Each structure stands twice: as structure tokens, then as C-alpha cells.
């Protein structure tokens, strides 16, 4: 019999019934994967096939407050109260179903993303991390962050990494119940690291990450090679972070992102998130790098590009891409 998300939530929270507060509030940062999560071994619990590793964007994230009410949920996103039929409300309410202690329990959720609109940053990662932290505050469970990472992962896989700032390693784990599939923060800091956000298209991506992963794993793609590559990249990335080697971090992250996209494209039917502007931007970066600029690219499930570079390259990066939005993950 398969283990349900409801069972996991009960295991973690049922002995924690304490004094419920009138409101819970929380903030969680967006994270950018340097080694990507792409492919699940269990889609109800969002258990990944491979480990992944990210850096949090610290000042860009989701602010959430939550309170109890009777009956239907009331979900406000970026200042607008959403209809119950809205896909965001539906997904949020389905997740909140896991936490209702009586069927009549409703939630009033107010959530705001300070992620720039359309920048291709996964707001589901900071969104579910902030929601879980806000629930922990409301119900006063006082769970530790690895337990909260398990709960956030059930909302959205990448949310397991958004419980912390800085470098975060999500361990895939091996257990069927996923209790060992949670993130752990790394202690290293890298104040010179910069992440640049390039918005090439603000359109919603045509295929969700969720179905894209399924299509890649089931589509007779080069997925087995991708799995091996993640293992190699992880063994290279951990010492690169340890040595604060931004060039090495950038190279591995770029290779990993391109390998993920190549794996998607190798599925049948093929999956390609790129637009002509995506390739043009990559070619601009590669040409600038040939000319000496120390800047690398990463891409998620979308057409937009994120830049990885050191503070010393900032003015050159800004000259090359005047519209870039620069984030300092460690300041
Ligand atoms: C990542 N992405 O590691 C990868 C890289 C997109 C490409 O995590 O189905 O929204 O909710 O577990 O977390 C996007 O996947 O997917 C993602 P679900 P999620 O950041």
C-alpha cells in the first residue's frame, strides 16, 4: 500500500497539538538550483530521483499570513482575493486539506511574492515554504526545519530547499515514506557571489514543471545519463563551494542546466522551454566569456536565463545586459 501525504502530515504533527495562535506569519526566499531537480520517484510525495543543490535569493521571496475561519478558505494573492475556482486557490486548498483537523476548518491565507513578475522564478518554492512556516507558527507545532522541509516538499519539491538562505542541499533520500528526503543547509557563505535575473519572456510556461518532469522520465529520454551527470556534478560542486570558487560553481551550474534541457529535448515527444531569445542570450554570454568575462548561465523550466558571476564582474555584466536584475544572496 502506498504511503499518503496525509499519513506523513499526521506522523509529523499529531503529537504537536499546542495552543493555536490567532495568526501565523512567515517569509521564505526563492531559490535558484545550481544542480537541478528534474524527475520524481513518487509524485504524491514529490520524492525526487536525484539530489539537488540551490542558492537562496534572500531578499526575494514570499510573505504569508494564515488564520483559521469556519467553512471555505479565503485566499488572497498579491492583494487580490481569488475565487475558489482559481487554479492557485484550488492547489493551495488541496494542500491545506492535509492540515485540517476537522472538516469544517477553513483558512484565511494572505500571500505576497516580491519576485519580479514574469522573471521565471519559481514562486511555488518560496510559496510552499512560507506557507508551511506560517502553519507551524499558527499551530505552534515548533517542528524543526528538516521536518518543515519534508512538509514543504509535499507542496512543491523545490520548496524543500526554500526553508533556508544560502546554499542548500536537498538529499533525495531512499525511504518510501520520504522522511529522509529533505534539504540541509550548507554552512559556507560566499559574499562575492551575484545572481543576475534576465527576463526574456513574461509569458506563462507552456508545460508545468510537474508534467514536464513526467514527460522527460517517461519519454525514453537520455534520463539515465542525466542521473549520472547529477552525481558527478554534485561531487564537483560541494568542494567548489567549500573553496569559494565562483568560476567552478558557474561552470558546473551551467553544464548541469544545459544537460537538464538537453535531457528534456531528448524525450519523445520532446520538451523545449527555450525561445529564440534564450539561445541568443546564451550565445552572447559564451562570446563574452571567450573575450574574458567570468559569467555563467543557468536556466530553469522556462525561457529565462539567470547569470552567475562574482562582484568583480558586475559592471561588465550590467554593460552587457542593461536590464539585468542583480541579487546578492549573501549580503
Ligand atoms: C529546480 N525546477 O531544481 C528545478 C529546475 C525547475 C527546473 O524544481 O512538481 O515546481 O511542485 O515538485 O518544485 C520546479 O519544480 O515541481 C523545479 P513540483 P517544482 O529548481
Coordinates of C-alpha atoms and ligand atoms in Angstrom, one line a residue:
X1 CA 0.0 0.0 0.0
X2 CA 1.4 3.4 -0.9
X3 CA 2.1 5.9 1.8
X4 CA -0.1 9.0 1.5
X5 CA 0.8 12.7 2.1
X6 CA -2.0 12.7 4.8
X7 CA -0.2 9.9 6.7
X8 CA 3.1 11.9 6.7
X9 CA 1.5 15.1 7.9
X10 CA -0.2 13.1 10.7
X11 CA 3.1 11.5 11.7
X12 CA 4.8 14.9 12.0
X13 CA 2.1 17.0 13.6
X14 CA -0.4 14.8 15.6
X15 CA 1.6 14.8 18.8
X16 CA 2.3 18.5 18.5
X17 CA -1.2 19.9 19.2
X18 CA -0.5 23.0 21.2
X19 CA -2.1 26.4 21.8
X20 CA -3.3 27.6 18.4
X21 CA -2.5 31.3 17.8
X22 CA -4.8 33.7 16.1
X23 CA -2.5 34.2 13.2
X24 CA 0.7 32.7 11.8
X25 CA 3.2 34.7 9.6
X26 CA 6.3 33.8 7.7
X27 CA 8.7 34.7 5.0
X28 CA 10.7 32.3 2.7
X29 CA 13.2 33.1 0.0
X30 CA 13.1 32.0 -3.6
X31 CA 15.9 29.6 -4.5
X32 CA 17.8 29.0 -7.7
X33 CA 19.0 25.5 -8.3
X34 CA 22.7 25.2 -9.3
X35 CA 22.2 21.4 -9.6
X36 CA 18.6 20.8 -10.8
X37 CA 15.8 18.7 -9.5
X38 CA 14.1 17.1 -12.6
X39 CA 12.3 13.8 -12.2
X40 CA 10.3 12.1 -9.4
X41 CA 10.2 8.6 -8.0
X42 CA 6.9 9.4 -6.2
X43 CA 4.7 12.1 -7.4
X44 CA 2.2 12.2 -4.5
X45 CA 5.1 13.0 -2.0
X46 CA 7.3 14.8 -4.6
X47 CA 10.2 12.4 -3.9
X48 CA 13.0 13.2 -6.4
X49 CA 15.1 10.7 -8.3
X50 CA 18.3 12.7 -7.6
X51 CA 19.7 15.2 -5.1
X52 CA 19.7 18.9 -6.0
X53 CA 21.5 22.0 -4.7
X54 CA 20.5 25.6 -4.7
X55 CA 21.3 29.1 -3.5
X56 CA 18.6 31.2 -1.8
X57 CA 17.9 34.7 -3.1
X58 CA 17.4 36.0 0.5
X59 CA 15.7 39.3 -0.4
X60 CA 13.3 37.9 -3.0
X61 CA 10.6 35.6 -1.7
X62 CA 7.1 35.1 -0.3
X63 CA 5.5 36.7 2.7
X64 CA 2.5 34.8 4.0
X65 CA 0.0 35.1 6.9
X66 CA -2.6 32.5 7.8
X67 CA -5.5 32.3 10.2
X68 CA -8.4 30.0 10.8
X69 CA -12.1 30.5 9.8
X70 CA -15.2 28.5 9.6
X71 CA -16.0 26.9 6.2
X72 CA -14.5 27.8 2.9
X73 CA -10.9 29.0 2.5
X74 CA -10.2 32.7 1.6
X75 CA -7.0 33.0 -0.4
X76 CA -5.5 36.4 -1.3
X77 CA -2.6 36.5 -3.7
X78 CA -0.6 39.8 -4.1
X79 CA -3.6 41.8 -2.7
X80 CA -6.4 40.1 -4.8
X81 CA -8.9 37.8 -3.2
X82 CA -9.1 34.8 -5.5
X83 CA -12.2 32.9 -6.5
X84 CA -12.3 29.4 -5.0
X85 CA -12.1 28.0 -8.6
X86 CA -8.9 29.9 -9.4
X87 CA -6.1 27.3 -10.0
X88 CA -3.9 28.9 -7.3
X89 CA -6.8 28.6 -4.7
X90 CA -7.5 25.1 -5.8
X91 CA -3.9 23.9 -5.4
X92 CA -3.5 25.8 -2.1
X93 CA -6.7 24.4 -0.6
X94 CA -5.9 20.9 -1.7
X95 CA -2.6 21.2 0.2
X96 CA -4.3 22.8 3.2
X97 CA -6.7 19.8 3.3
X98 CA -3.8 17.9 4.7
X99 CA -3.8 20.1 7.8
X100 CA -7.5 20.4 8.6
X101 CA -8.1 18.8 12.0
X102 CA -11.9 19.0 11.4
X103 CA -13.6 19.1 8.0
X104 CA -15.2 22.5 8.7
X105 CA -11.9 24.1 9.4
X106 CA -11.2 26.9 6.8
X107 CA -8.0 29.0 6.4
X108 CA -7.6 32.7 5.5
X109 CA -4.4 33.0 3.6
X110 CA -2.8 36.2 2.5
X111 CA 0.4 35.7 0.4
X112 CA 2.6 38.2 -1.4
X113 CA 5.5 37.5 -3.7
X114 CA 8.2 40.0 -4.1
X115 CA 9.5 38.1 -7.0
X116 CA 9.5 40.3 -10.2
X117 CA 6.6 39.3 -12.3
X118 CA 7.5 37.0 -15.1
X119 CA 11.1 36.7 -14.2
X120 CA 10.7 32.9 -14.4
X121 CA 11.4 32.4 -10.7
X122 CA 9.6 29.5 -9.2
X123 CA 7.3 31.2 -6.7
X124 CA 5.9 27.8 -5.7
X125 CA 9.2 27.1 -3.9
X126 CA 9.1 30.2 -1.7
X127 CA 5.3 30.0 -1.6
X128 CA 5.0 26.5 -0.1
X129 CA 8.0 27.1 2.2
X130 CA 6.4 30.3 3.6
X131 CA 3.0 28.5 3.9
X132 CA 4.5 25.7 5.9
X133 CA 6.4 28.1 8.2
X134 CA 3.2 30.1 8.7
X135 CA 1.3 26.9 9.5
X136 CA 4.0 26.0 12.0
X137 CA 3.6 29.4 13.6
X138 CA -0.2 29.3 13.6
X139 CA -0.5 25.8 15.1
X140 CA 2.6 26.3 17.3
X141 CA 4.0 22.9 16.3
X142 CA 7.6 24.1 16.7
X143 CA 8.8 21.5 14.2
X144 CA 12.5 21.6 13.3
X145 CA 13.4 22.9 9.8
X146 CA 14.1 19.5 8.3
X147 CA 10.6 18.3 9.3
X148 CA 9.2 21.5 7.8
X149 CA 11.3 20.8 4.7
X150 CA 9.5 17.4 4.4
X151 CA 6.1 19.2 4.7
X152 CA 7.1 21.9 2.2
X153 CA 8.3 19.3 -0.3
X154 CA 4.8 17.7 -0.3
X155 CA 3.5 21.1 -1.5
X156 CA 6.2 21.5 -4.2
X157 CA 9.5 19.7 -4.5
X158 CA 11.7 22.8 -4.8
X159 CA 10.0 24.3 -1.7
X160 CA 12.0 21.8 0.4
X161 CA 15.1 24.0 -0.3
X162 CA 13.4 27.4 0.5
X163 CA 13.4 27.0 4.3
X164 CA 16.9 28.5 4.4
X165 CA 19.1 31.2 2.9
X166 CA 22.4 30.4 1.3
X167 CA 23.5 27.1 -0.2
X168 CA 21.0 24.3 0.4
X169 CA 21.4 20.6 -0.5
X170 CA 18.2 18.6 -0.9
X171 CA 19.0 14.9 -0.3
X172 CA 16.8 12.7 -2.4
X173 CA 16.6 10.1 0.4
X174 CA 15.8 6.4 -0.1
X175 CA 12.8 5.7 2.2
X176 CA 9.4 5.1 0.7
X177 CA 7.8 7.5 3.2
X178 CA 10.3 10.3 2.2
X179 CA 11.2 11.1 5.8
X180 CA 14.9 11.2 4.7
X181 CA 14.1 13.4 1.6
X182 CA 14.6 16.9 2.9
X183 CA 17.1 19.7 2.5
X184 CA 20.0 20.6 4.7
X185 CA 21.8 24.0 4.6
X186 CA 25.5 24.2 3.9
X187 CA 27.5 26.4 6.3
X188 CA 29.6 28.1 3.6
X189 CA 28.9 31.7 2.7
X190 CA 30.1 33.5 -0.5
X191 CA 29.6 37.2 -0.1
X192 CA 31.1 37.9 -3.6
X193 CA 28.5 35.8 -5.4
X194 CA 26.0 37.5 -7.6
X195 CA 22.9 36.2 -9.4
X196 CA 21.6 38.1 -12.3
X197 CA 18.0 37.7 -13.5
X198 CA 17.2 38.2 -17.1
X199 CA 13.6 38.3 -18.1
X200 CA 13.3 37.3 -21.7
X201 CA 9.7 36.3 -21.7
X202 CA 7.0 37.1 -19.1
X203 CA 4.6 34.5 -20.6
X204 CA 3.4 31.6 -18.5
X205 CA 5.4 28.5 -19.4
X206 CA 3.5 26.2 -21.8
X207 CA 4.2 23.0 -19.8
X208 CA 4.2 22.9 -16.0
X209 CA 7.4 21.5 -14.3
X210 CA 5.2 18.8 -12.9
X211 CA 4.1 17.4 -16.3
X212 CA 7.5 18.3 -17.9
X213 CA 9.3 16.0 -15.4
X214 CA 6.9 13.2 -16.1
X215 CA 7.2 13.6 -19.9
X216 CA 11.0 13.5 -19.6
X217 CA 11.2 10.5 -17.3
X218 CA 8.6 8.5 -19.3
X219 CA 9.6 9.7 -22.7
X220 CA 12.5 7.4 -23.4
X221 CA 14.9 10.3 -23.0
X222 CA 18.5 10.4 -22.0
X223 CA 17.3 10.4 -18.4
X224 CA 19.7 7.6 -17.2
X225 CA 22.6 9.8 -18.4
X226 CA 21.2 12.8 -16.6
X227 CA 21.1 10.9 -13.3
X228 CA 24.8 10.0 -13.6
X229 CA 25.6 13.6 -14.5
X230 CA 23.9 14.9 -11.4
X231 CA 26.0 12.6 -9.2
X232 CA 29.2 13.8 -11.0
X233 CA 28.2 17.5 -10.7
X234 CA 27.4 17.1 -7.0
X235 CA 30.8 15.6 -6.2
X236 CA 32.3 18.6 -8.1
X237 CA 30.0 21.3 -6.7
X238 CA 30.5 20.6 -3.0
X239 CA 34.3 21.2 -3.0
X240 CA 33.8 24.2 -5.4
X241 CA 31.5 25.8 -2.8
X242 CA 33.9 24.8 0.0
X243 CA 36.7 26.6 -1.8
X244 CA 34.5 29.6 -2.7
X245 CA 35.4 29.1 -6.3
X246 CA 32.8 31.1 -8.2
X247 CA 34.2 30.1 -11.7
X248 CA 34.0 26.5 -10.9
X249 CA 30.5 26.9 -9.4
X250 CA 29.4 28.7 -12.5
X251 CA 30.8 26.1 -14.9
X252 CA 29.2 23.2 -13.1
X253 CA 25.9 25.0 -12.8
X254 CA 25.8 26.0 -16.5
X255 CA 26.8 22.4 -17.6
X256 CA 24.1 21.0 -15.3
X257 CA 21.3 23.3 -16.6
X258 CA 22.2 22.7 -20.2
X259 CA 22.3 18.9 -19.6
X260 CA 18.8 19.1 -18.0
X261 CA 17.4 20.9 -21.0
X262 CA 19.2 18.5 -23.4
X263 CA 17.5 15.6 -21.5
X264 CA 14.1 17.2 -21.9
X265 CA 14.7 17.8 -25.6
X266 CA 15.7 14.1 -25.9
X267 CA 12.3 12.9 -24.7
X268 CA 9.7 11.9 -27.3
X269 CA 7.5 13.9 -27.5
X270 CA 10.3 16.5 -27.0
X271 CA 10.1 19.2 -24.4
X272 CA 11.7 22.5 -25.1
X273 CA 11.2 25.6 -22.9
X274 CA 13.6 27.8 -24.9
X275 CA 12.7 30.7 -27.1
X276 CA 15.0 32.1 -29.8
X277 CA 15.9 34.8 -27.3
X278 CA 17.1 32.1 -24.9
X279 CA 19.7 30.8 -27.3
X280 CA 20.7 34.3 -28.4
X281 CA 21.3 35.2 -24.7
X282 CA 23.4 32.1 -24.2
X283 CA 25.4 32.9 -27.3
X284 CA 26.0 36.4 -26.0
X285 CA 27.3 35.0 -22.7
X286 CA 29.5 32.5 -24.4
X287 CA 31.0 35.1 -26.7
X288 CA 31.6 37.5 -23.8
X289 CA 33.2 34.6 -21.9
X290 CA 35.6 33.9 -24.8
X291 CA 36.5 37.6 -24.5
X292 CA 37.3 37.2 -20.8
X293 CA 34.1 37.8 -18.9
X294 CA 33.7 35.4 -16.0
X295 CA 29.9 34.9 -16.2
X296 CA 27.9 31.7 -16.5
X297 CA 24.2 30.9 -17.1
X298 CA 21.6 28.7 -15.6
X299 CA 18.0 28.1 -16.8
X300 CA 15.0 26.5 -15.1
X301 CA 11.8 25.2 -16.6
X302 CA 11.2 28.3 -18.8
X303 CA 12.8 30.6 -21.3
X304 CA 14.5 33.0 -18.9
X305 CA 18.2 33.0 -18.1
X306 CA 19.9 33.5 -14.7
X307 CA 23.5 34.7 -14.5
X308 CA 26.1 33.5 -12.1
X309 CA 29.2 35.8 -11.5
X310 CA 31.3 37.4 -8.9
X311 CA 31.0 41.0 -7.7
X312 CA 34.2 41.9 -9.6
X313 CA 32.3 41.2 -12.9
X314 CA 29.2 43.2 -12.0
X315 CA 29.8 46.4 -14.1
X316 CA 30.7 44.4 -17.2
X317 CA 27.6 42.2 -16.8
X318 CA 25.5 45.3 -16.4
X319 CA 27.0 46.8 -19.6
X320 CA 26.3 43.6 -21.5
X321 CA 22.7 43.2 -20.1
X322 CA 21.4 46.7 -19.1
X323 CA 18.1 45.2 -17.9
X324 CA 19.6 42.6 -15.6
X325 CA 18.3 42.5 -12.0
X326 CA 21.2 41.7 -9.7
X327 CA 20.7 39.8 -6.4
X328 CA 23.4 39.4 -3.6
X329 CA 22.5 36.1 -2.0
X330 CA 24.9 36.6 1.0
X331 CA 24.7 40.2 1.9
Ligands
LIG1 C1 14.8 23.1 -9.7 N1 12.8 23.0 -11.1 O1 15.6 22.3 -9.2 C2 14.1 22.6 -11.0 C3 14.9 23.0 -12.2 C4 12.6 23.5 -12.5 C5 13.8 23.2 -13.2 O2 12.1 22.5 -9.1 O3 6.1 19.2 -9.2 O4 7.8 23.4 -9.1 O5 6.0 21.1 -7.5 O6 7.7 19.2 -7.2 O7 9.3 22.1 -7.4 C6 10.4 23.1 -10.5 O8 9.7 22.1 -9.9 O9 7.8 20.9 -9.1 C7 11.8 22.9 -10.2 P1 6.9 20.1 -8.2 P2 8.6 22.2 -8.8 O10 14.6 24.2 -9.2

